[in-house]
PDB file of C-alpha atoms in Angstrom:
ATOM      1  CA  UNK A 114      59.216 138.121  35.769  1.00  0.00           C
ATOM      2  CA  UNK A 115      57.330 137.887  39.016  1.00  0.00           C
ATOM      3  CA  UNK A 116      59.612 136.867  42.160  1.00  0.00           C
ATOM      4  CA  UNK A 117      57.234 137.412  44.982  1.00  0.00           C
ATOM      5  CA  UNK A 118      55.113 134.094  44.510  1.00  0.00           C
ATOM      6  CA  UNK A 119      56.041 131.258  46.613  1.00  0.00           C
ATOM      7  CA  UNK A 120      56.580 128.213  44.556  1.00  0.00           C
ATOM      8  CA  UNK A 121      55.828 124.623  45.912  1.00  0.00           C
ATOM      9  CA  UNK A 122      57.397 122.110  43.530  1.00  0.00           C
ATOM     10  CA  UNK A 123      58.827 118.468  44.007  1.00  0.00           C
ATOM     11  CA  UNK A 124      61.809 117.130  42.231  1.00  0.00           C
ATOM     12  CA  UNK A 125      60.390 113.666  40.996  1.00  0.00           C
ATOM     13  CA  UNK A 126      60.681 114.037  37.322  1.00  0.00           C
ATOM     14  CA  UNK A 127      62.528 115.972  34.488  1.00  0.00           C
ATOM     15  CA  UNK A 128      59.658 118.555  34.107  1.00  0.00           C
ATOM     16  CA  UNK A 129      59.700 119.289  37.709  1.00  0.00           C
ATOM     17  CA  UNK A 130      63.335 119.328  38.029  1.00  0.00           C
ATOM     18  CA  UNK A 131      63.728 121.779  35.397  1.00  0.00           C
ATOM     19  CA  UNK A 132      60.977 123.918  36.943  1.00  0.00           C
ATOM     20  CA  UNK A 133      63.041 123.829  40.293  1.00  0.00           C
ATOM     21  CA  UNK A 134      66.444 124.666  38.360  1.00  0.00           C
ATOM     22  CA  UNK A 135      64.875 127.854  36.722  1.00  0.00           C
ATOM     23  CA  UNK A 136      63.043 129.060  39.754  1.00  0.00           C
ATOM     24  CA  UNK A 137      66.304 128.869  41.784  1.00  0.00           C
ATOM     25  CA  UNK A 138      68.219 130.624  39.476  1.00  0.00           C
ATOM     26  CA  UNK A 139      65.669 133.321  38.911  1.00  0.00           C
ATOM     27  CA  UNK A 140      65.450 133.940  42.804  1.00  0.00           C
ATOM     28  CA  UNK A 141      61.886 132.903  43.189  1.00  0.00           C
ATOM     29  CA  UNK A 142      60.940 131.680  46.663  1.00  0.00           C
ATOM     30  CA  UNK A 143      60.785 128.130  46.879  1.00  0.00           C
ATOM     31  CA  UNK A 144      59.199 125.420  49.207  1.00  0.00           C
ATOM     32  CA  UNK A 145      60.976 122.027  47.669  1.00  0.00           C
ATOM     33  CA  UNK A 146      58.640 118.935  48.149  1.00  0.00           C
ATOM     34  CA  UNK A 147      60.428 115.828  48.782  1.00  0.00           C
ATOM     35  CA  UNK A 148      57.370 113.782  47.708  1.00  0.00           C
ATOM     36  CA  UNK A 149      57.771 111.115  44.946  1.00  0.00           C
ATOM     37  CA  UNK A 150      55.360 110.617  42.072  1.00  0.00           C
ATOM     38  CA  UNK A 151      51.704 110.512  43.445  1.00  0.00           C
ATOM     39  CA  UNK A 152      52.430 113.561  45.834  1.00  0.00           C
ATOM     40  CA  UNK A 153      49.489 114.956  47.599  1.00  0.00           C
ATOM     41  CA  UNK A 154      49.210 118.226  49.590  1.00  0.00           C
ATOM     42  CA  UNK A 155      47.945 116.388  52.630  1.00  0.00           C
ATOM     43  CA  UNK A 156      51.119 114.674  52.644  1.00  0.00           C
ATOM     44  CA  UNK A 157      53.398 117.796  52.652  1.00  0.00           C
ATOM     45  CA  UNK A 158      54.953 117.996  56.184  1.00  0.00           C
ATOM     46  CA  UNK A 159      54.743 121.307  58.159  1.00  0.00           C
ATOM     47  CA  UNK A 160      53.367 123.098  55.162  1.00  0.00           C
ATOM     48  CA  UNK A 161      51.755 126.239  57.251  1.00  0.00           C
ATOM     49  CA  UNK A 162      54.875 126.687  59.220  1.00  0.00           C
ATOM     50  CA  UNK A 163      57.041 126.397  55.964  1.00  0.00           C
ATOM     51  CA  UNK A 164      54.659 128.827  54.123  1.00  0.00           C
ATOM     52  CA  UNK A 165      55.119 131.237  57.069  1.00  0.00           C
ATOM     53  CA  UNK A 166      58.806 131.198  56.996  1.00  0.00           C
ATOM     54  CA  UNK A 167      58.427 131.791  53.317  1.00  0.00           C
ATOM     55  CA  UNK A 168      56.911 135.162  53.677  1.00  0.00           C
ATOM     56  CA  UNK A 169      60.207 136.489  54.827  1.00  0.00           C
ATOM     57  CA  UNK A 170      61.875 135.174  51.609  1.00  0.00           C
ATOM     58  CA  UNK A 171      59.086 137.172  49.572  1.00  0.00           C
ATOM     59  CA  UNK A 172      59.572 140.315  51.612  1.00  0.00           C
ATOM     60  CA  UNK A 173      63.394 140.148  50.737  1.00  0.00           C
ATOM     61  CA  UNK A 174      62.632 139.568  47.134  1.00  0.00           C
ATOM     62  CA  UNK A 175      60.299 142.573  46.856  1.00  0.00           C
ATOM     63  CA  UNK A 176      63.226 144.617  47.792  1.00  0.00           C
ATOM     64  CA  UNK A 177      65.961 143.055  46.278  1.00  0.00           C
ATOM     65  CA  UNK A 178      65.355 141.965  42.808  1.00  0.00           C
ATOM     66  CA  UNK A 179      67.648 139.854  40.744  1.00  0.00           C
ATOM     67  CA  UNK A 180      69.783 141.853  38.408  1.00  0.00           C
ATOM     68  CA  UNK A 181      69.405 141.799  34.580  1.00  0.00           C
ATOM     69  CA  UNK A 182      65.803 140.513  34.777  1.00  0.00           C
ATOM     70  CA  UNK A 183      62.656 142.245  33.763  1.00  0.00           C
ATOM     71  CA  UNK A 184      60.196 142.249  36.916  1.00  0.00           C
ATOM     72  CA  UNK A 185      56.701 142.725  37.431  1.00  0.00           C
ATOM     73  CA  UNK A 186      55.886 142.001  41.009  1.00  0.00           C
ATOM     74  CA  UNK A 187      52.141 141.380  41.931  1.00  0.00           C
ATOM     75  CA  UNK A 188      50.845 143.391  44.902  1.00  0.00           C
ATOM     76  CA  UNK A 189      49.675 140.398  46.997  1.00  0.00           C
ATOM     77  CA  UNK A 190      52.669 138.721  48.703  1.00  0.00           C
ATOM     78  CA  UNK A 191      50.756 135.940  50.029  1.00  0.00           C
ATOM     79  CA  UNK A 192      50.563 134.073  46.727  1.00  0.00           C
ATOM     80  CA  UNK A 193      51.496 130.369  46.323  1.00  0.00           C
ATOM     81  CA  UNK A 194      51.776 128.255  43.135  1.00  0.00           C
ATOM     82  CA  UNK A 195      51.778 124.468  43.477  1.00  0.00           C
ATOM     83  CA  UNK A 196      53.126 122.281  40.912  1.00  0.00           C
ATOM     84  CA  UNK A 197      51.382 118.796  40.509  1.00  0.00           C
ATOM     85  CA  UNK A 198      50.659 118.318  44.284  1.00  0.00           C
ATOM     86  CA  UNK A 199      46.729 118.179  44.469  1.00  0.00           C
ATOM     87  CA  UNK A 200      44.825 118.567  47.627  1.00  0.00           C
ATOM     88  CA  UNK A 201      41.492 120.660  47.169  1.00  0.00           C
ATOM     89  CA  UNK A 202      40.568 120.707  50.771  1.00  0.00           C
ATOM     90  CA  UNK A 203      43.790 122.077  51.694  1.00  0.00           C
ATOM     91  CA  UNK A 204      44.177 124.355  48.985  1.00  0.00           C
ATOM     92  CA  UNK A 205      40.703 125.860  50.163  1.00  0.00           C
ATOM     93  CA  UNK A 206      42.095 126.115  53.593  1.00  0.00           C
ATOM     94  CA  UNK A 207      45.099 128.066  52.429  1.00  0.00           C
ATOM     95  CA  UNK A 208      42.822 130.402  50.570  1.00  0.00           C
ATOM     96  CA  UNK A 209      40.627 130.830  53.756  1.00  0.00           C
ATOM     97  CA  UNK A 210      43.923 131.722  55.510  1.00  0.00           C
ATOM     98  CA  UNK A 211      44.647 134.624  53.018  1.00  0.00           C
ATOM     99  CA  UNK A 212      46.780 132.755  50.339  1.00  0.00           C
ATOM    100  CA  UNK A 213      45.978 133.228  46.711  1.00  0.00           C
ATOM    101  CA  UNK A 214      46.561 129.839  45.466  1.00  0.00           C
ATOM    102  CA  UNK A 215      47.456 129.046  41.717  1.00  0.00           C
ATOM    103  CA  UNK A 216      47.446 125.469  40.468  1.00  0.00           C
ATOM    104  CA  UNK A 217      50.176 124.422  37.996  1.00  0.00           C
ATOM    105  CA  UNK A 218      49.137 120.843  36.622  1.00  0.00           C
ATOM    106  CA  UNK A 219      48.048 119.097  33.561  1.00  0.00           C
ATOM    107  CA  UNK A 220      46.868 115.683  35.072  1.00  0.00           C
ATOM    108  CA  UNK A 221      43.568 114.070  35.606  1.00  0.00           C
ATOM    109  CA  UNK A 222      43.334 112.340  39.020  1.00  0.00           C
ATOM    110  CA  UNK A 223      40.689 110.032  40.819  1.00  0.00           C
ATOM    111  CA  UNK A 224      39.279 112.939  42.519  1.00  0.00           C
ATOM    112  CA  UNK A 225      39.571 115.825  40.243  1.00  0.00           C
ATOM    113  CA  UNK A 226      40.313 117.091  36.646  1.00  0.00           C
ATOM    114  CA  UNK A 227      43.352 119.216  36.098  1.00  0.00           C
ATOM    115  CA  UNK A 228      44.016 118.782  32.431  1.00  0.00           C
ATOM    116  CA  UNK A 229      45.593 121.550  30.733  1.00  0.00           C
ATOM    117  CA  UNK A 230      46.838 121.879  27.102  1.00  0.00           C
ATOM    118  CA  UNK A 231      50.027 123.156  28.422  1.00  0.00           C
ATOM    119  CA  UNK A 232      52.741 121.157  30.321  1.00  0.00           C
ATOM    120  CA  UNK A 233      53.344 122.278  33.879  1.00  0.00           C
ATOM    121  CA  UNK A 234      56.599 123.624  32.762  1.00  0.00           C
ATOM    122  CA  UNK A 235      54.895 125.666  30.047  1.00  0.00           C
ATOM    123  CA  UNK A 236      52.373 126.949  32.511  1.00  0.00           C
ATOM    124  CA  UNK A 237      55.132 127.914  35.208  1.00  0.00           C
ATOM    125  CA  UNK A 238      56.849 130.055  32.559  1.00  0.00           C
ATOM    126  CA  UNK A 239      53.540 131.881  31.755  1.00  0.00           C
ATOM    127  CA  UNK A 240      52.386 132.380  35.434  1.00  0.00           C
ATOM    128  CA  UNK A 241      55.941 133.714  36.395  1.00  0.00           C
ATOM    129  CA  UNK A 242      56.104 135.773  33.239  1.00  0.00           C
ATOM    130  CA  UNK A 243      59.521 134.235  32.558  1.00  0.00           C
ATOM    131  CA  UNK A 244      60.333 135.244  28.747  1.00  0.00           C
ATOM    132  CA  UNK A 245      62.745 133.846  26.385  1.00  0.00           C
ATOM    133  CA  UNK A 246      65.050 136.554  27.118  1.00  0.00           C
ATOM    134  CA  UNK A 247      64.802 135.917  30.917  1.00  0.00           C
ATOM    135  CA  UNK A 248      65.735 132.249  30.142  1.00  0.00           C
ATOM    136  CA  UNK A 249      68.830 133.230  28.173  1.00  0.00           C
ATOM    137  CA  UNK A 250      69.955 135.672  30.823  1.00  0.00           C
ATOM    138  CA  UNK A 251      69.638 132.874  33.235  1.00  0.00           C
ATOM    139  CA  UNK A 252      71.751 130.567  31.279  1.00  0.00           C
ATOM    140  CA  UNK A 253      69.210 128.369  29.597  1.00  0.00           C
ATOM    141  CA  UNK A 254      68.647 127.721  25.868  1.00  0.00           C
ATOM    142  CA  UNK A 255      65.042 128.911  25.593  1.00  0.00           C
ATOM    143  CA  UNK A 256      64.385 126.722  22.599  1.00  0.00           C
ATOM    144  CA  UNK A 257      65.676 123.660  24.694  1.00  0.00           C
ATOM    145  CA  UNK A 258      63.422 124.643  27.654  1.00  0.00           C
ATOM    146  CA  UNK A 259      60.201 124.840  25.496  1.00  0.00           C
ATOM    147  CA  UNK A 260      61.103 121.510  24.052  1.00  0.00           C
ATOM    148  CA  UNK A 261      61.291 119.959  27.453  1.00  0.00           C
ATOM    149  CA  UNK A 262      57.884 121.253  28.095  1.00  0.00           C
ATOM    150  CA  UNK A 263      56.530 119.772  24.913  1.00  0.00           C
ATOM    151  CA  UNK A 264      58.213 116.310  25.789  1.00  0.00           C
ATOM    152  CA  UNK A 265      56.218 116.453  29.047  1.00  0.00           C
ATOM    153  CA  UNK A 266      53.137 116.511  27.305  1.00  0.00           C
ATOM    154  CA  UNK A 267      53.542 114.761  23.953  1.00  0.00           C
ATOM    155  CA  UNK A 268      56.925 113.167  24.376  1.00  0.00           C
ATOM    156  CA  UNK A 269      59.278 112.630  21.486  1.00  0.00           C
ATOM    157  CA  UNK A 270      56.445 112.469  19.033  1.00  0.00           C
ATOM    158  CA  UNK A 271      55.113 115.932  20.242  1.00  0.00           C
ATOM    159  CA  UNK A 272      58.463 117.712  19.083  1.00  0.00           C
ATOM    160  CA  UNK A 273      57.858 117.716  15.267  1.00  0.00           C
ATOM    161  CA  UNK A 274      54.168 119.013  15.350  1.00  0.00           C
ATOM    162  CA  UNK A 275      55.440 121.700  17.556  1.00  0.00           C
ATOM    163  CA  UNK A 276      57.753 122.950  14.917  1.00  0.00           C
ATOM    164  CA  UNK A 277      61.030 121.327  16.072  1.00  0.00           C
ATOM    165  CA  UNK A 278      63.522 120.362  13.526  1.00  0.00           C
ATOM    166  CA  UNK A 279      65.237 116.910  13.330  1.00  0.00           C
ATOM    167  CA  UNK A 280      68.322 118.325  14.787  1.00  0.00           C
ATOM    168  CA  UNK A 281      66.493 120.407  17.355  1.00  0.00           C
ATOM    169  CA  UNK A 282      64.396 117.312  18.471  1.00  0.00           C
ATOM    170  CA  UNK A 283      67.733 115.391  18.883  1.00  0.00           C
ATOM    171  CA  UNK A 284      69.203 118.382  21.181  1.00  0.00           C
ATOM    172  CA  UNK A 285      66.051 118.094  23.095  1.00  0.00           C
ATOM    173  CA  UNK A 286      66.273 114.442  23.689  1.00  0.00           C
ATOM    174  CA  UNK A 287      69.767 114.641  24.671  1.00  0.00           C
ATOM    175  CA  UNK A 288      68.944 117.221  27.260  1.00  0.00           C
ATOM    176  CA  UNK A 289      65.905 115.308  28.402  1.00  0.00           C
ATOM    177  CA  UNK A 290      68.289 112.290  29.048  1.00  0.00           C
ATOM    178  CA  UNK A 291      71.033 114.236  30.624  1.00  0.00           C
ATOM    179  CA  UNK A 292      68.573 115.772  33.196  1.00  0.00           C
ATOM    180  CA  UNK A 293      67.039 112.382  33.877  1.00  0.00           C
ATOM    181  CA  UNK A 294      70.397 111.117  34.568  1.00  0.00           C
ATOM    182  CA  UNK A 295      71.161 114.010  36.923  1.00  0.00           C
ATOM    183  CA  UNK A 296      67.845 113.328  38.866  1.00  0.00           C
ATOM    184  CA  UNK A 297      68.287 109.490  39.065  1.00  0.00           C
ATOM    185  CA  UNK A 298      71.589 108.768  38.448  1.00  0.00           C
ATOM    186  CA  UNK A 299      73.184 106.015  36.261  1.00  0.00           C
ATOM    187  CA  UNK A 300      71.985 102.818  37.457  1.00  0.00           C
ATOM    188  CA  UNK A 301      73.193  99.417  35.944  1.00  0.00           C
ATOM    189  CA  UNK A 302      70.435  97.395  37.492  1.00  0.00           C
ATOM    190  CA  UNK A 303      67.856  99.799  35.742  1.00  0.00           C
ATOM    191  CA  UNK A 304      69.592  99.470  32.527  1.00  0.00           C
ATOM    192  CA  UNK A 305      69.449  95.686  32.744  1.00  0.00           C
ATOM    193  CA  UNK A 306      65.825  95.693  33.712  1.00  0.00           C
ATOM    194  CA  UNK A 307      65.066  97.909  30.834  1.00  0.00           C
ATOM    195  CA  UNK A 308      66.901  95.513  28.472  1.00  0.00           C
ATOM    196  CA  UNK A 309      65.055  92.458  29.856  1.00  0.00           C
ATOM    197  CA  UNK A 310      61.613  93.817  29.690  1.00  0.00           C
ATOM    198  CA  UNK A 311      62.315  95.139  25.968  1.00  0.00           C
ATOM    199  CA  UNK A 312      63.699  91.751  25.000  1.00  0.00           C
ATOM    200  CA  UNK A 313      60.493  89.986  26.605  1.00  0.00           C
ATOM    201  CA  UNK A 314      57.940  92.249  25.313  1.00  0.00           C
ATOM    202  CA  UNK A 315      54.905  90.730  23.668  1.00  0.00           C
ATOM    203  CA  UNK A 316      52.330  92.023  21.392  1.00  0.00           C
ATOM    204  CA  UNK A 317      48.552  91.364  21.268  1.00  0.00           C
ATOM    205  CA  UNK A 318      46.076  92.834  19.116  1.00  0.00           C
ATOM    206  CA  UNK A 319      48.500  95.560  18.011  1.00  0.00           C
ATOM    207  CA  UNK A 320      49.352  96.611  21.752  1.00  0.00           C
ATOM    208  CA  UNK A 321      52.828  96.076  23.231  1.00  0.00           C
ATOM    209  CA  UNK A 322      52.844  94.319  26.692  1.00  0.00           C
ATOM    210  CA  UNK A 323      55.968  95.036  28.600  1.00  0.00           C
ATOM    211  CA  UNK A 324      56.705  93.939  31.991  1.00  0.00           C
ATOM    212  CA  UNK A 325      59.521  94.953  34.607  1.00  0.00           C
ATOM    213  CA  UNK A 326      61.041  92.768  37.317  1.00  0.00           C
ATOM    214  CA  UNK A 327      62.470  95.917  38.999  1.00  0.00           C
ATOM    215  CA  UNK A 328      60.765  96.979  42.165  1.00  0.00           C
ATOM    216  CA  UNK A 329      63.068  99.929  42.829  1.00  0.00           C
ATOM    217  CA  UNK A 330      63.197 101.796  39.550  1.00  0.00           C
ATOM    218  CA  UNK A 331      60.284 102.393  36.824  1.00  0.00           C
ATOM    219  CA  UNK A 332      61.066 101.644  33.287  1.00  0.00           C
ATOM    220  CA  UNK A 333      58.554 103.419  31.605  1.00  0.00           C
ATOM    221  CA  UNK A 334      60.315 106.594  30.199  1.00  0.00           C
ATOM    222  CA  UNK A 335      63.369 104.342  28.908  1.00  0.00           C
ATOM    223  CA  UNK A 336      60.816 102.002  27.243  1.00  0.00           C
ATOM    224  CA  UNK A 337      59.126 104.963  25.749  1.00  0.00           C
ATOM    225  CA  UNK A 338      62.486 106.069  24.236  1.00  0.00           C
ATOM    226  CA  UNK A 339      63.078 102.580  22.810  1.00  0.00           C
ATOM    227  CA  UNK A 340      59.538 102.725  21.219  1.00  0.00           C
ATOM    228  CA  UNK A 341      60.187 106.188  19.653  1.00  0.00           C
ATOM    229  CA  UNK A 342      63.643 104.722  18.226  1.00  0.00           C
ATOM    230  CA  UNK A 343      61.752 101.945  16.362  1.00  0.00           C
ATOM    231  CA  UNK A 344      58.329 103.516  15.449  1.00  0.00           C
ATOM    232  CA  UNK A 345      57.734 106.444  13.282  1.00  0.00           C
ATOM    233  CA  UNK A 346      54.282 106.946  14.957  1.00  0.00           C
ATOM    234  CA  UNK A 347      53.726 106.099  18.670  1.00  0.00           C
ATOM    235  CA  UNK A 348      52.445 102.546  19.223  1.00  0.00           C
ATOM    236  CA  UNK A 349      49.907 101.651  22.134  1.00  0.00           C
ATOM    237  CA  UNK A 350      51.699 100.031  24.988  1.00  0.00           C
ATOM    238  CA  UNK A 351      50.967  98.534  28.415  1.00  0.00           C
ATOM    239  CA  UNK A 352      53.751  98.691  30.860  1.00  0.00           C
ATOM    240  CA  UNK A 353      53.743  96.902  34.065  1.00  0.00           C
ATOM    241  CA  UNK A 354      56.462  98.222  36.581  1.00  0.00           C
ATOM    242  CA  UNK A 355      57.991  95.939  39.170  1.00  0.00           C
ATOM    243  CA  UNK A 356      56.341  97.372  41.970  1.00  0.00           C
ATOM    244  CA  UNK A 357      52.717  96.993  40.501  1.00  0.00           C
ATOM    245  CA  UNK A 358      52.215 100.532  38.793  1.00  0.00           C
ATOM    246  CA  UNK A 359      50.532  99.890  35.350  1.00  0.00           C
ATOM    247  CA  UNK A 360      50.573 102.282  32.597  1.00  0.00           C
ATOM    248  CA  UNK A 361      48.851 102.496  29.183  1.00  0.00           C
ATOM    249  CA  UNK A 362      50.593 104.754  26.819  1.00  0.00           C
ATOM    250  CA  UNK A 363      49.351 106.407  23.561  1.00  0.00           C
ATOM    251  CA  UNK A 364      45.793 105.081  23.563  1.00  0.00           C
ATOM    252  CA  UNK A 365      42.701 106.998  22.456  1.00  0.00           C
ATOM    253  CA  UNK A 366      41.006 104.948  24.912  1.00  0.00           C
ATOM    254  CA  UNK A 367      42.820 106.407  28.013  1.00  0.00           C
ATOM    255  CA  UNK A 368      39.728 108.296  29.215  1.00  0.00           C
ATOM    256  CA  UNK A 369      37.809 105.107  29.168  1.00  0.00           C
ATOM    257  CA  UNK A 370      40.409 103.413  31.208  1.00  0.00           C
ATOM    258  CA  UNK A 371      40.233 106.201  33.796  1.00  0.00           C
ATOM    259  CA  UNK A 372      36.311 105.976  33.828  1.00  0.00           C
ATOM    260  CA  UNK A 373      36.523 102.284  34.434  1.00  0.00           C
ATOM    261  CA  UNK A 374      39.626 101.914  36.896  1.00  0.00           C
ATOM    262  CA  UNK A 375      40.341 105.337  38.232  1.00  0.00           C
ATOM    263  CA  UNK A 376      43.916 106.437  38.459  1.00  0.00           C
ATOM    264  CA  UNK A 377      45.099 109.339  36.277  1.00  0.00           C
ATOM    265  CA  UNK A 378      45.518 110.490  32.778  1.00  0.00           C
ATOM    266  CA  UNK A 379      48.536 112.325  31.238  1.00  0.00           C
ATOM    267  CA  UNK A 380      50.056 113.106  27.933  1.00  0.00           C
ATOM    268  CA  UNK A 381      47.145 114.915  26.583  1.00  0.00           C
ATOM    269  CA  UNK A 382      44.691 112.376  27.818  1.00  0.00           C
ATOM    270  CA  UNK A 383      46.310 109.736  25.580  1.00  0.00           C
ATOM    271  CA  UNK A 384      48.040 107.889  28.719  1.00  0.00           C
ATOM    272  CA  UNK A 385      46.676 106.511  31.675  1.00  0.00           C
ATOM    273  CA  UNK A 386      47.968 104.926  34.786  1.00  0.00           C
ATOM    274  CA  UNK A 387      47.557 103.552  38.309  1.00  0.00           C
ATOM    275  CA  UNK A 388      49.962 103.786  41.208  1.00  0.00           C
ATOM    276  CA  UNK A 389      51.556 100.781  42.791  1.00  0.00           C
ATOM    277  CA  UNK A 390      49.027 100.274  45.640  1.00  0.00           C
ATOM    278  CA  UNK A 391      46.128 100.156  43.596  1.00  0.00           C
ATOM    279  CA  UNK A 392      43.976  97.135  43.792  1.00  0.00           C
ATOM    280  CA  UNK A 393      42.973  94.720  42.220  1.00  0.00           C
ATOM    281  CA  UNK A 394      45.722  94.235  39.618  1.00  0.00           C
ATOM    282  CA  UNK A 395      44.548  94.641  36.152  1.00  0.00           C
ATOM    283  CA  UNK A 396      45.354  91.823  33.589  1.00  0.00           C
ATOM    284  CA  UNK A 397      46.397  92.755  30.025  1.00  0.00           C
ATOM    285  CA  UNK A 398      43.180  91.218  28.933  1.00  0.00           C
ATOM    286  CA  UNK A 399      40.852  93.486  31.031  1.00  0.00           C
ATOM    287  CA  UNK A 400      42.819  96.552  29.461  1.00  0.00           C
ATOM    288  CA  UNK A 401      42.720  95.239  26.050  1.00  0.00           C
ATOM    289  CA  UNK A 402      39.192  94.979  26.053  1.00  0.00           C
ATOM    290  CA  UNK A 403      38.956  98.813  26.649  1.00  0.00           C
ATOM    291  CA  UNK A 404      41.881  99.837  24.641  1.00  0.00           C
ATOM    292  CA  UNK A 405      40.314  98.126  21.603  1.00  0.00           C
ATOM    293  CA  UNK A 406      36.746  99.320  22.343  1.00  0.00           C
TER     294      UNK A 406
END
């Protein structure tokens, strides 16, 4: 396990939260980002000063390794791994300042393509050389952790193709929901918003159209669970969030939507989305033309 690489990671979804928890228990030096979804490196406050401070953490870890873990520290102590916070210009500036910058990501954004067949959680485990035995020593179930990584790139429908049994898949889903609740907390308003959105769903040309009136919380993941519970195969869906964010899920034309409207892709390039501040607002009819192309 590598313990002398600084990890810059947000805590804005289940995947990043899991990475942060593993890294914390492993003793990896961490810079925690407070940014929500849509994080950008340019918006990370006091990054250079925080990185300078982190070199002291790295020096301490190089001489005080965590007990009961296999370690393989690298020689370069100015090594930074960034989880899903893109910023090519600042990344290059960090390299010029002597940092080795490692990108952990699997999304495609307006300005760059960072798709990867592995989820960020899976990449993190590989890059930091965290083995199943290490996870077990840290108190995690390695199979569940692997399942969370699979869910981030293929959601519920990705578990069976990855070799998870029905009972294992159920355990992963329970853990995913548990972690999400820890991250966001139980919210009665969100539950009611999901219920209203689901009950008022429409279907056009075989595509679900689901709208939320909740401007504070996103319903996409909860709607995804409802779709998974009611469909053996993932149906395409357009999800409008109350704050203006729009997502198209489980659609082979996600790259075409990206080419026309920008935004980002995820879920092995089968999902597409745009953030809340994107303009103009896209109607279902505009999206359906491309979804059914």
